[in-house]
Amino acid sequence: MSKQIKAIRGMHDLLPEDAPLWRFLEDGVRAVLDSYAYQEMRLPVVEMTALFKRAIGDVTDIVEKEMYSFADRNGDSLTLRPEGTAGCVRACLENGLLHNQTQRVWYKGPMFRHERPQKGRYRQFYQIGVETFGLEGPDIDLETLLICQRIWRTLGLDHLQLQINSLGDAEERAAYRQLLQAYLRQHQGRLDEDSQRRLETNPLRVLDSKNPEMTELIAAAPVLMDHLGAASRAHFDQLCQGLEANGIAYQINPRLVRGLDYYNRTVYEWVTDRLGAQGTVCAGGRYDGLVQQLGGRATPAVGFAMGSERLITLLQEQGSGGTELSPHLYMVLVGEAADGTGMALAERLRDRLPWLRLQVNCAGGSFKSQFKRADKSGARYALILGDDEWAAGRLALKPLREAGEQRSLNQVELVEFLTGLLAPD
Ligand code: ATP
Ligand code: MG
């Protein structure tokens, strides 16, 4: 046998055993987003490299060292999307969705970043992203946070903590940048290598350093919140009032900056202490400059992205069961007559009961071997069609997971019985 080719480091297979929890997560999120009337989009996984450079910023971790970029056959530089916002804005612009109208949209799918793989950090990972366009007030910021809160409630996650901050507008941020730079220069000797580099290119990112040796220096740095103009301050205060009025607990974290450059005013993260170093499960904020930066007319925007793997780990840890996916019925077919009519009968059952999960035995076998397969399939019942049943125009239904008699039913009785027993609400 030749050597097997393995998956790429940091890129994982989701196996059938993972599917119930992923469905639980994604169905739950979709139901919540439907209830706020957000509309789904499906976007390409590959975009022009220039899009991410322009949107995310040249001196961010993502663009500097995490992108999977490659030359297309005709020489264009393309990139596997590291995040969803840039592509979403591109698509909305290109399809005229932002022209004199507001939009509230969402999408989900894989993202790619060449990071050091570890728990909660992968090279292919899934995000669910929400974006809103054309709304500038703090009410829409609040709505995105209400959506998050309702998603946590729907999933049964009750220990996520909200941290918020304001980055001010572009001018306030530029003024603060100088102030911060001056402070960091005074203490240049204490900066680690990464921070030395960021001091010149992107000093706000120094605040985001995860190096414990930098903690003290960062704690004493000037705080952007103290340098907000009146309009930014009012926006932030109104958002805080809205959170309080809706019973969402929050913590103001003046060191919270985001890894991507396009944010302004509101930024937030939902964090947990149950995932070790990778404790942020959702991050977002306002990015009023991005649409213009990508060639559109100035359009306010706010959104967030959740990391699905981290949420799945939380759900696993609290023992959430997920969506039931094993078959209701496994159809056992023995004898020539049954073999010839079984599939057609199963089709009729699926016509009548669209919610039914029915697996039909394939490749023959004795009663004994088919019952073994029925058991292994996880089915609740075996539906048996043998020569005797066929001759009598009936079927036998035998419980596999619970005590109970085998019963004999004709097709009409079977449909009625299954409806009463198994039909979803
Ligand atoms: P981190 O600080 O953990 O690197 P980030 O600021 O780079 O996160 P965002 O770009 O804001 O993350 O992405 C939003 C969410 O996507 C994160 O909060 C996290 O839950 C998830 N996420 C980001 N990168 C990864 C990754 N490499 N693997 C798994 N999930 C990720
Ligand atoms: Mg990151």
Coordinates of N, CA, C and O in Angstrom, one line a residue, residues 58-223:
D58 N -2.1 46.9 6.3 CA -0.8 46.3 5.9 C 0.0 45.9 7.2 O 0.7 44.9 7.1
V59 N -0.2 46.6 8.3 CA 0.6 46.3 9.4 C -0.1 45.6 10.5 O 0.2 45.7 11.7
T60 N -1.1 44.8 10.1 CA -1.7 43.9 11.1 C -1.1 42.5 11.1 O -0.5 42.1 10.1
D61 N -1.3 41.7 12.1 CA -0.8 40.3 12.2 C -1.3 39.6 11.0 O -0.6 38.8 10.3
I62 N -2.6 39.7 10.7 CA -3.2 38.9 9.6 C -2.5 39.2 8.3 O -2.1 38.2 7.7
V63 N -2.4 40.4 7.9 CA -1.8 40.7 6.6 C -0.3 40.5 6.6 O 0.3 40.0 5.6
E64 N 0.4 40.8 7.7 CA 1.8 40.6 7.8 C 2.3 39.1 7.7 O 3.2 38.8 7.1
K65 N 1.5 38.3 8.4 CA 2.1 36.9 8.5 C 1.1 35.8 8.5 O 1.5 34.6 8.6
E66 N -0.2 36.1 8.4 CA -1.2 34.9 8.5 C -1.9 34.5 7.3 O -2.7 33.6 7.3
M67 N -1.8 35.3 6.2 CA -2.6 35.0 5.0 C -2.1 33.9 4.2 O -0.9 33.8 4.0
Y68 N -3.0 33.1 3.7 CA -2.7 32.1 2.6 C -2.9 32.7 1.3 O -4.0 32.8 0.8
S69 N -1.8 33.2 0.7 CA -1.9 33.9 -0.6 C -1.1 33.1 -1.6 O -0.2 32.4 -1.3
F70 N -1.6 33.2 -2.8 CA -1.0 32.4 -3.9 C -1.3 33.1 -5.2 O -2.2 33.9 -5.4
A71 N -0.4 32.8 -6.2 CA -0.7 33.4 -7.5 C -1.6 32.5 -8.3 O -1.4 31.3 -8.4
D72 N -2.6 33.1 -8.9 CA -3.5 32.4 -9.8 C -2.8 32.0 -11.0 O -1.7 32.5 -11.3
R73 N -3.4 31.2 -11.9 CA -2.7 30.7 -13.1 C -2.4 31.9 -14.0 O -1.5 31.9 -14.8
N74 N -3.2 33.0 -13.9 CA -2.9 34.1 -14.8 C -2.1 35.2 -14.0 O -2.1 36.3 -14.5
G75 N -1.6 34.8 -12.8 CA -0.7 35.8 -12.2 C -1.3 36.7 -11.1 O -0.6 37.4 -10.4
D76 N -2.6 36.7 -11.0 CA -3.3 37.5 -10.0 C -2.9 37.0 -8.6 O -2.9 35.7 -8.4
S77 N -2.7 37.8 -7.6 CA -2.5 37.4 -6.3 C -3.8 37.2 -5.6 O -4.6 38.2 -5.4
L78 N -4.1 36.0 -5.2 CA -5.4 35.7 -4.5 C -5.1 35.2 -3.1 O -4.0 34.8 -2.8
T79 N -6.1 35.3 -2.2 CA -5.9 34.9 -0.8 C -7.2 34.2 -0.3 O -8.3 34.6 -0.6
L80 N -6.9 33.1 0.4 CA -8.0 32.4 1.1 C -8.5 33.4 2.3 O -7.7 33.8 3.1
R81 N -9.8 33.7 2.3 CA -10.2 34.7 3.2 C -9.8 34.4 4.7 O -10.1 33.3 5.2
P82 N -9.2 35.4 5.3 CA -8.8 35.2 6.8 C -10.0 35.7 7.7 O -10.0 35.4 8.9
E83 N -10.9 36.4 7.1 CA -12.1 36.9 7.9 C -13.2 37.2 6.9 O -12.9 37.2 5.6
G84 N -14.4 37.5 7.3 CA -15.5 37.7 6.4 C -15.9 39.1 6.0 O -16.6 39.3 5.0
T85 N -15.6 40.0 6.9 CA -16.1 41.4 6.7 C -15.7 42.0 5.3 O -16.5 42.6 4.6
A86 N -14.4 41.9 5.0 CA -13.9 42.5 3.8 C -14.7 42.0 2.6 O -15.2 42.8 1.7
G87 N -14.9 40.7 2.5 CA -15.6 40.1 1.3 C -17.0 40.5 1.3 O -17.6 40.7 0.3
C88 N -17.6 40.6 2.5 CA -19.0 41.0 2.6 C -19.2 42.4 2.1 O -20.2 42.7 1.4
V89 N -18.4 43.3 2.5 CA -18.5 44.7 2.1 C -18.2 44.7 0.5 O -19.0 45.4 -0.2
R90 N -17.3 44.0 0.1 CA -17.0 43.9 -1.4 C -18.2 43.5 -2.1 O -18.7 44.1 -3.1
A91 N -18.9 42.4 -1.6 CA -20.0 41.9 -2.3 C -21.2 42.8 -2.3 O -21.9 43.0 -3.3
C92 N -21.4 43.5 -1.1 CA -22.5 44.4 -1.0 C -22.3 45.6 -2.0 O -23.3 46.1 -2.6
L93 N -21.1 46.1 -2.0 CA -20.8 47.2 -2.9 C -21.0 46.8 -4.4 O -21.7 47.5 -5.2
E94 N -20.5 45.6 -4.7 CA -20.5 45.2 -6.1 C -21.9 44.9 -6.6 O -22.2 45.1 -7.8
N95 N -22.8 44.5 -5.7 CA -24.1 44.2 -6.0 C -25.1 45.3 -5.7 O -26.4 45.0 -5.7
G96 N -24.6 46.4 -5.4 CA -25.5 47.6 -5.2 C -26.4 47.5 -4.0 O -27.5 48.1 -3.9
L97 N -26.0 46.7 -3.0 CA -26.8 46.6 -1.8 C -26.7 47.7 -0.8 O -27.5 47.7 0.2
L98 N -25.8 48.6 -1.0 CA -25.6 49.7 0.0 C -26.1 51.0 -0.5 O -26.0 52.0 0.2
H99 N -26.5 51.0 -1.8 CA -26.9 52.3 -2.4 C -28.2 52.8 -1.8 O -29.3 52.2 -2.1
N100 N -28.2 53.9 -1.0 CA -29.4 54.4 -0.4 C -30.3 53.4 0.3 O -31.5 53.5 0.2
Q101 N -29.7 52.5 0.9 CA -30.5 51.5 1.7 C -29.6 51.0 2.8 O -28.4 51.0 2.8
T102 N -30.4 50.5 3.8 CA -29.7 49.8 4.9 C -29.7 48.3 4.7 O -30.6 47.8 4.0
Q103 N -28.8 47.6 5.3 CA -28.7 46.2 5.2 C -28.3 45.6 6.5 O -27.5 46.1 7.2
R104 N -29.0 44.4 6.8 CA -28.5 43.7 8.0 C -28.4 42.2 7.5 O -29.4 41.6 7.1
V105 N -27.2 41.8 7.4 CA -26.9 40.5 6.8 C -26.0 39.6 7.7 O -25.4 40.1 8.6
W106 N -26.0 38.3 7.3 CA -25.0 37.4 8.0 C -24.6 36.3 7.1 O -25.1 36.2 6.0
Y107 N -23.5 35.7 7.5 CA -22.9 34.6 6.7 C -22.2 33.7 7.6 O -21.9 34.0 8.7
K108 N -21.9 32.5 7.1 CA -21.0 31.6 7.9 C -20.1 30.9 6.9 O -20.4 30.7 5.7
G109 N -19.0 30.4 7.5 CA -18.1 29.6 6.6 C -16.7 29.6 7.1 O -16.4 30.2 8.1
P110 N -15.8 28.8 6.4 CA -14.5 28.7 6.9 C -13.6 29.9 6.6 O -13.8 30.6 5.6
M111 N -12.7 30.2 7.5 CA -11.7 31.2 7.3 C -10.3 30.6 7.5 O -10.2 29.5 8.1
F112 N -9.3 31.2 7.0 CA -8.0 30.6 6.9 C -6.9 31.6 7.4 O -6.8 32.7 6.9
R113 N -6.1 31.2 8.4 CA -5.0 32.0 8.9 C -3.9 31.1 9.3 O -4.0 30.1 10.0
H114 N -2.7 31.5 8.8 CA -1.5 30.7 9.1 C -1.0 31.1 10.5 O 0.0 31.9 10.6
E115 N -1.6 30.5 11.5 CA -1.2 30.8 12.9 C -0.6 29.5 13.5 O -0.6 28.5 12.8
R116 N 0.0 29.6 14.6 CA 0.5 28.4 15.3 C -0.7 27.7 15.9 O -1.4 28.2 16.8
P117 N -0.9 26.4 15.4 CA -2.1 25.7 15.8 C -2.0 25.4 17.3 O -0.9 25.0 17.8
Q118 N -3.1 25.5 18.0 CA -3.2 25.1 19.4 C -4.7 25.1 19.8 O -5.5 25.3 18.9
K119 N -5.0 24.7 21.0 CA -6.4 24.6 21.4 C -7.1 25.9 21.1 O -6.7 27.0 21.5
G120 N -8.2 25.8 20.3 CA -9.0 27.1 20.1 C -8.4 27.9 19.0 O -8.8 29.0 18.7
R121 N -7.3 27.5 18.4 CA -6.6 28.3 17.3 C -6.2 27.4 16.2 O -5.4 26.5 16.4
Y122 N -6.8 27.5 15.0 CA -6.6 26.6 13.9 C -6.3 27.4 12.7 O -6.4 28.6 12.6
R123 N -5.8 26.7 11.6 CA -5.5 27.3 10.4 C -6.7 27.4 9.5 O -6.8 28.3 8.7
Q124 N -7.6 26.5 9.6 CA -8.9 26.6 9.0 C -9.9 26.6 10.2 O -9.9 25.7 11.0
F125 N -10.7 27.6 10.3 CA -11.7 27.6 11.4 C -13.0 28.3 10.8 O -13.0 29.0 9.8
Y126 N -14.1 28.1 11.5 CA -15.4 28.6 11.0 C -15.8 29.8 11.8 O -15.6 29.9 13.0
Q127 N -16.3 30.8 11.1 CA -16.9 31.9 11.7 C -18.3 32.1 11.3 O -18.7 31.7 10.2
I128 N -19.2 32.6 12.2 CA -20.5 33.1 11.8 C -20.4 34.7 12.0 O -20.0 35.1 13.0
G129 N -20.6 35.4 10.9 CA -20.4 36.8 10.9 C -21.8 37.5 10.6 O -22.6 37.1 9.9
V130 N -21.9 38.7 11.3 CA -23.1 39.5 11.2 C -22.6 40.9 10.8 O -21.6 41.4 11.4
E131 N -23.2 41.6 9.8 CA -22.8 42.9 9.4 C -24.0 43.8 9.2 O -25.0 43.3 8.6
T132 N -24.0 45.0 9.6 CA -25.1 45.9 9.3 C -24.5 47.2 8.7 O -23.4 47.6 9.0
F133 N -25.2 47.7 7.7 CA -24.7 48.9 6.9 C -25.8 50.0 6.9 O -27.0 49.7 6.8
G134 N -25.3 51.2 7.0 CA -26.1 52.4 6.8 C -26.8 52.9 8.0 O -27.6 53.8 8.0
L135 N -26.4 52.4 9.2 CA -27.0 52.9 10.5 C -25.9 53.4 11.4 O -24.9 52.6 11.6
E136 N -26.0 54.6 11.8 CA -24.9 55.2 12.5 C -25.1 55.3 14.0 O -24.2 55.6 14.8
G137 N -26.3 55.2 14.5 CA -26.6 55.4 15.9 C -26.2 54.2 16.8 O -25.9 53.1 16.3
P138 N -26.1 54.5 18.1 CA -25.8 53.4 19.0 C -26.9 52.3 19.2 O -26.6 51.2 19.7
D139 N -28.1 52.6 18.6 CA -29.2 51.6 18.7 C -28.8 50.3 18.0 O -29.1 49.2 18.4
I140 N -28.1 50.5 16.8 CA -27.8 49.3 16.0 C -26.6 48.5 16.7 O -26.6 47.3 16.7
D141 N -25.7 49.3 17.3 CA -24.6 48.6 18.1 C -25.3 47.7 19.1 O -24.9 46.6 19.3
L142 N -26.3 48.3 19.8 CA -27.0 47.6 20.9 C -27.7 46.4 20.3 O -27.6 45.3 20.9
E143 N -28.3 46.5 19.1 CA -29.0 45.4 18.6 C -28.1 44.2 18.3 O -28.4 43.0 18.6
T144 N -26.9 44.5 17.8 CA -25.9 43.4 17.5 C -25.6 42.7 18.9 O -25.4 41.5 18.9
L145 N -25.5 43.4 19.9 CA -25.2 42.8 21.2 C -26.4 42.0 21.8 O -26.2 41.0 22.4
L146 N -27.6 42.5 21.5 CA -28.8 41.8 21.9 C -28.8 40.4 21.2 O -29.2 39.4 21.7
I147 N -28.4 40.5 19.9 CA -28.4 39.2 19.1 C -27.4 38.3 19.8 O -27.8 37.1 20.0
C148 N -26.3 38.7 20.1 CA -25.3 37.8 20.7 C -25.9 37.2 22.0 O -25.8 36.0 22.2
Q149 N -26.4 38.1 22.8 CA -27.0 37.7 24.1 C -28.0 36.6 23.9 O -28.1 35.6 24.6
R150 N -28.9 36.8 22.9 CA -30.0 35.8 22.6 C -29.4 34.5 22.1 O -29.9 33.4 22.4
I151 N -28.3 34.6 21.3 CA -27.7 33.4 20.8 C -27.1 32.6 22.0 O -27.3 31.4 22.1
W152 N -26.5 33.3 23.0 CA -25.9 32.6 24.1 C -27.0 31.9 24.9 O -26.9 30.8 25.3
R153 N -28.2 32.6 25.0 CA -29.3 32.0 25.8 C -29.9 30.8 25.1 O -30.1 29.8 25.7
T154 N -30.0 30.9 23.7 CA -30.5 29.8 22.9 C -29.6 28.6 23.0 O -30.1 27.5 23.1
L155 N -28.3 28.8 23.1 CA -27.4 27.7 23.2 C -27.2 27.2 24.6 O -26.5 26.2 24.8
G156 N -27.7 28.0 25.6 CA -27.5 27.6 27.0 C -26.2 28.0 27.5 O -25.7 27.4 28.5
L157 N -25.5 29.0 26.9 CA -24.2 29.4 27.4 C -24.5 30.7 28.3 O -24.9 31.7 27.8
D158 N -24.3 30.5 29.6 CA -24.7 31.6 30.5 C -23.5 32.2 31.2 O -23.7 33.0 32.2
H159 N -22.3 32.0 30.8 CA -21.2 32.5 31.6 C -20.2 33.4 30.7 O -19.1 33.6 31.0
L160 N -20.8 33.9 29.6 CA -19.9 34.7 28.7 C -20.0 36.1 29.2 O -21.1 36.6 29.5
Q161 N -18.9 36.8 29.2 CA -18.8 38.1 29.7 C -18.5 39.1 28.6 O -17.7 38.9 27.7
L162 N -19.2 40.2 28.6 CA -19.1 41.2 27.6 C -18.1 42.3 28.0 O -18.2 42.9 29.1
Q163 N -17.1 42.6 27.2 CA -16.2 43.7 27.4 C -16.4 44.7 26.3 O -16.4 44.3 25.1
I164 N -16.5 45.9 26.6 CA -16.6 46.9 25.5 C -15.6 48.1 25.7 O -15.1 48.3 26.8
N165 N -15.4 48.8 24.6 CA -14.5 50.0 24.7 C -14.9 50.9 23.5 O -15.7 50.5 22.6
S166 N -14.5 52.1 23.5 CA -14.6 52.9 22.3 C -13.3 53.3 21.8 O -12.4 53.7 22.6
L167 N -13.1 53.3 20.5 CA -11.8 53.7 19.9 C -11.9 55.1 19.3 O -11.0 55.6 18.7
G168 N -13.1 55.7 19.5 CA -13.2 57.1 19.0 C -13.3 57.2 17.5 O -13.4 56.1 16.8
D169 N -13.3 58.4 17.0 CA -13.3 58.5 15.5 C -11.9 58.6 15.0 O -11.0 58.5 15.8
A170 N -11.7 58.7 13.7 CA -10.4 58.6 13.1 C -9.5 59.7 13.7 O -8.3 59.5 14.0
E171 N -10.0 60.9 13.9 CA -9.2 62.0 14.4 C -8.8 61.8 15.8 O -7.6 62.0 16.2
E172 N -9.7 61.4 16.7 CA -9.4 61.1 18.1 C -8.4 60.0 18.2 O -7.5 60.1 19.0
R173 N -8.6 59.1 17.3 CA -7.6 57.9 17.4 C -6.2 58.4 17.0 O -5.2 58.0 17.6
A174 N -6.1 59.2 16.0 CA -4.8 59.7 15.5 C -4.1 60.5 16.6 O -2.9 60.4 16.8
A175 N -4.9 61.4 17.3 CA -4.3 62.2 18.4 C -3.9 61.3 19.5 O -2.8 61.4 20.1
Y176 N -4.7 60.3 19.8 CA -4.3 59.3 20.9 C -3.1 58.5 20.5 O -2.2 58.2 21.3
R177 N -3.0 58.2 19.2 CA -1.9 57.4 18.7 C -0.6 58.1 19.1 O 0.4 57.5 19.5
Q178 N -0.5 59.4 18.8 CA 0.7 60.2 19.1 C 1.0 60.2 20.6 O 2.1 60.0 21.0
L179 N -0.1 60.3 21.4 CA 0.1 60.3 22.9 C 0.7 59.0 23.3 O 1.6 58.9 24.1
L180 N 0.1 57.9 22.8 CA 0.5 56.6 23.2 C 2.0 56.3 22.7 O 2.8 55.8 23.5
Q181 N 2.3 56.8 21.5 CA 3.6 56.6 21.0 C 4.6 57.3 21.8 O 5.7 56.7 22.1
A182 N 4.3 58.5 22.3 CA 5.2 59.2 23.1 C 5.5 58.5 24.4 O 6.6 58.3 24.9
Y183 N 4.4 58.0 25.0 CA 4.5 57.2 26.3 C 5.4 56.0 26.0 O 6.3 55.7 26.8
L184 N 5.1 55.2 25.0 CA 5.9 54.0 24.7 C 7.3 54.3 24.4 O 8.2 53.5 24.8
R185 N 7.6 55.4 23.8 CA 9.0 55.7 23.5 C 9.8 56.0 24.8 O 10.9 55.6 24.9
Q186 N 9.1 56.6 25.7 CA 9.7 56.9 27.0 C 10.2 55.6 27.7 O 11.1 55.6 28.5
H187 N 9.5 54.5 27.4 CA 9.7 53.2 28.0 C 10.2 52.2 27.0 O 10.0 51.0 27.2
Q188 N 10.9 52.6 26.0 CA 11.3 51.8 24.9 C 12.1 50.6 25.3 O 11.9 49.5 24.8
G189 N 12.9 50.7 26.3 CA 13.8 49.6 26.8 C 13.0 48.5 27.3 O 13.4 47.3 27.4
R190 N 11.7 48.7 27.7 CA 10.9 47.6 28.3 C 10.0 47.0 27.3 O 9.3 46.0 27.7
L191 N 10.0 47.4 26.1 CA 9.1 46.8 25.1 C 9.7 45.5 24.5 O 10.9 45.4 24.3
D192 N 8.9 44.5 24.4 CA 9.4 43.3 23.7 C 9.5 43.5 22.2 O 9.2 44.6 21.7
E193 N 10.0 42.5 21.5 CA 10.4 42.7 20.1 C 9.2 43.1 19.3 O 9.3 44.0 18.5
D194 N 8.1 42.4 19.5 CA 6.9 42.7 18.7 C 6.4 44.1 18.9 O 6.1 44.8 18.0
S195 N 6.5 44.5 20.2 CA 6.0 45.9 20.5 C 6.9 46.9 20.0 O 6.5 48.0 19.6
Q196 N 8.2 46.6 20.0 CA 9.2 47.6 19.4 C 8.8 47.9 17.9 O 8.8 49.0 17.5
R197 N 8.4 46.8 17.2 CA 8.1 47.0 15.8 C 6.8 47.7 15.7 O 6.6 48.6 14.9
R198 N 5.8 47.4 16.6 CA 4.5 48.0 16.5 C 4.5 49.5 16.9 O 3.7 50.3 16.5
L199 N 5.5 49.8 17.8 CA 5.6 51.2 18.2 C 5.6 52.1 17.0 O 5.0 53.2 17.1
E200 N 6.3 51.7 16.0 CA 6.3 52.6 14.8 C 5.2 52.4 13.9 O 4.6 53.4 13.3
T201 N 4.8 51.2 13.7 CA 3.8 50.9 12.6 C 2.4 51.0 13.1 O 1.5 51.5 12.4
N202 N 2.1 50.5 14.3 CA 0.7 50.4 14.8 C 0.7 50.3 16.3 O 0.4 49.3 16.9
P203 N 1.0 51.5 16.9 CA 1.2 51.5 18.4 C 0.0 51.0 19.2 O 0.1 50.4 20.3
L204 N -1.3 51.2 18.7 CA -2.4 50.7 19.4 C -2.4 49.2 19.7 O -2.9 48.7 20.7
R205 N -1.8 48.5 18.7 CA -1.7 47.1 18.8 C -0.8 46.6 20.0 O -0.9 45.5 20.5
V206 N 0.0 47.5 20.5 CA 0.9 47.2 21.7 C -0.1 46.9 22.8 O 0.2 46.0 23.6
L207 N -1.2 47.6 22.9 CA -2.1 47.4 24.0 C -2.7 45.9 24.0 O -3.2 45.4 25.0
D208 N -2.7 45.3 22.8 CA -3.3 44.0 22.6 C -2.3 42.9 22.9 O -2.6 41.7 22.8
S209 N -1.0 43.3 23.3 CA 0.0 42.3 23.6 C -0.4 41.2 24.6 O -1.0 41.6 25.6
K210 N -0.1 40.0 24.3 CA -0.5 38.9 25.3 C 0.7 38.5 26.2 O 0.7 37.6 27.0
N211 N 1.8 39.3 26.0 CA 3.1 39.0 26.8 C 2.9 39.5 28.2 O 2.8 40.7 28.5
P212 N 3.0 38.6 29.2 CA 2.8 39.0 30.6 C 3.8 40.1 31.1 O 3.5 40.9 32.0
E213 N 5.0 40.1 30.5 CA 6.0 41.0 30.9 C 5.6 42.5 30.5 O 6.2 43.4 31.0
M214 N 4.6 42.6 29.6 CA 4.2 43.9 29.1 C 3.0 44.4 29.9 O 2.7 45.6 29.8
T215 N 2.4 43.6 30.8 CA 1.2 44.0 31.4 C 1.3 45.3 32.2 O 0.4 46.1 32.0
E216 N 2.3 45.4 33.0 CA 2.4 46.6 33.8 C 2.5 47.9 33.0 O 1.9 48.8 33.3
L217 N 3.4 47.8 32.0 CA 3.6 49.0 31.2 C 2.3 49.4 30.5 O 1.9 50.5 30.4
I218 N 1.6 48.4 30.0 CA 0.3 48.6 29.3 C -0.7 49.2 30.3 O -1.5 50.1 30.0
A219 N -0.7 48.7 31.5 CA -1.7 49.2 32.5 C -1.5 50.6 32.8 O -2.5 51.3 33.1
A220 N -0.3 51.1 32.7 CA 0.0 52.5 33.1 C -0.1 53.5 31.9 O 0.1 54.7 32.0
A221 N -0.4 52.9 30.7 CA -0.4 53.7 29.5 C -1.7 54.7 29.5 O -2.7 54.4 30.2
P222 N -1.6 55.8 28.8 CA -2.8 56.6 28.7 C -3.9 55.9 28.0 O -3.7 54.9 27.3
V223 N -5.1 56.3 28.4 CA -6.3 55.5 28.0 C -7.1 56.3 27.0 O -7.4 57.5 27.2

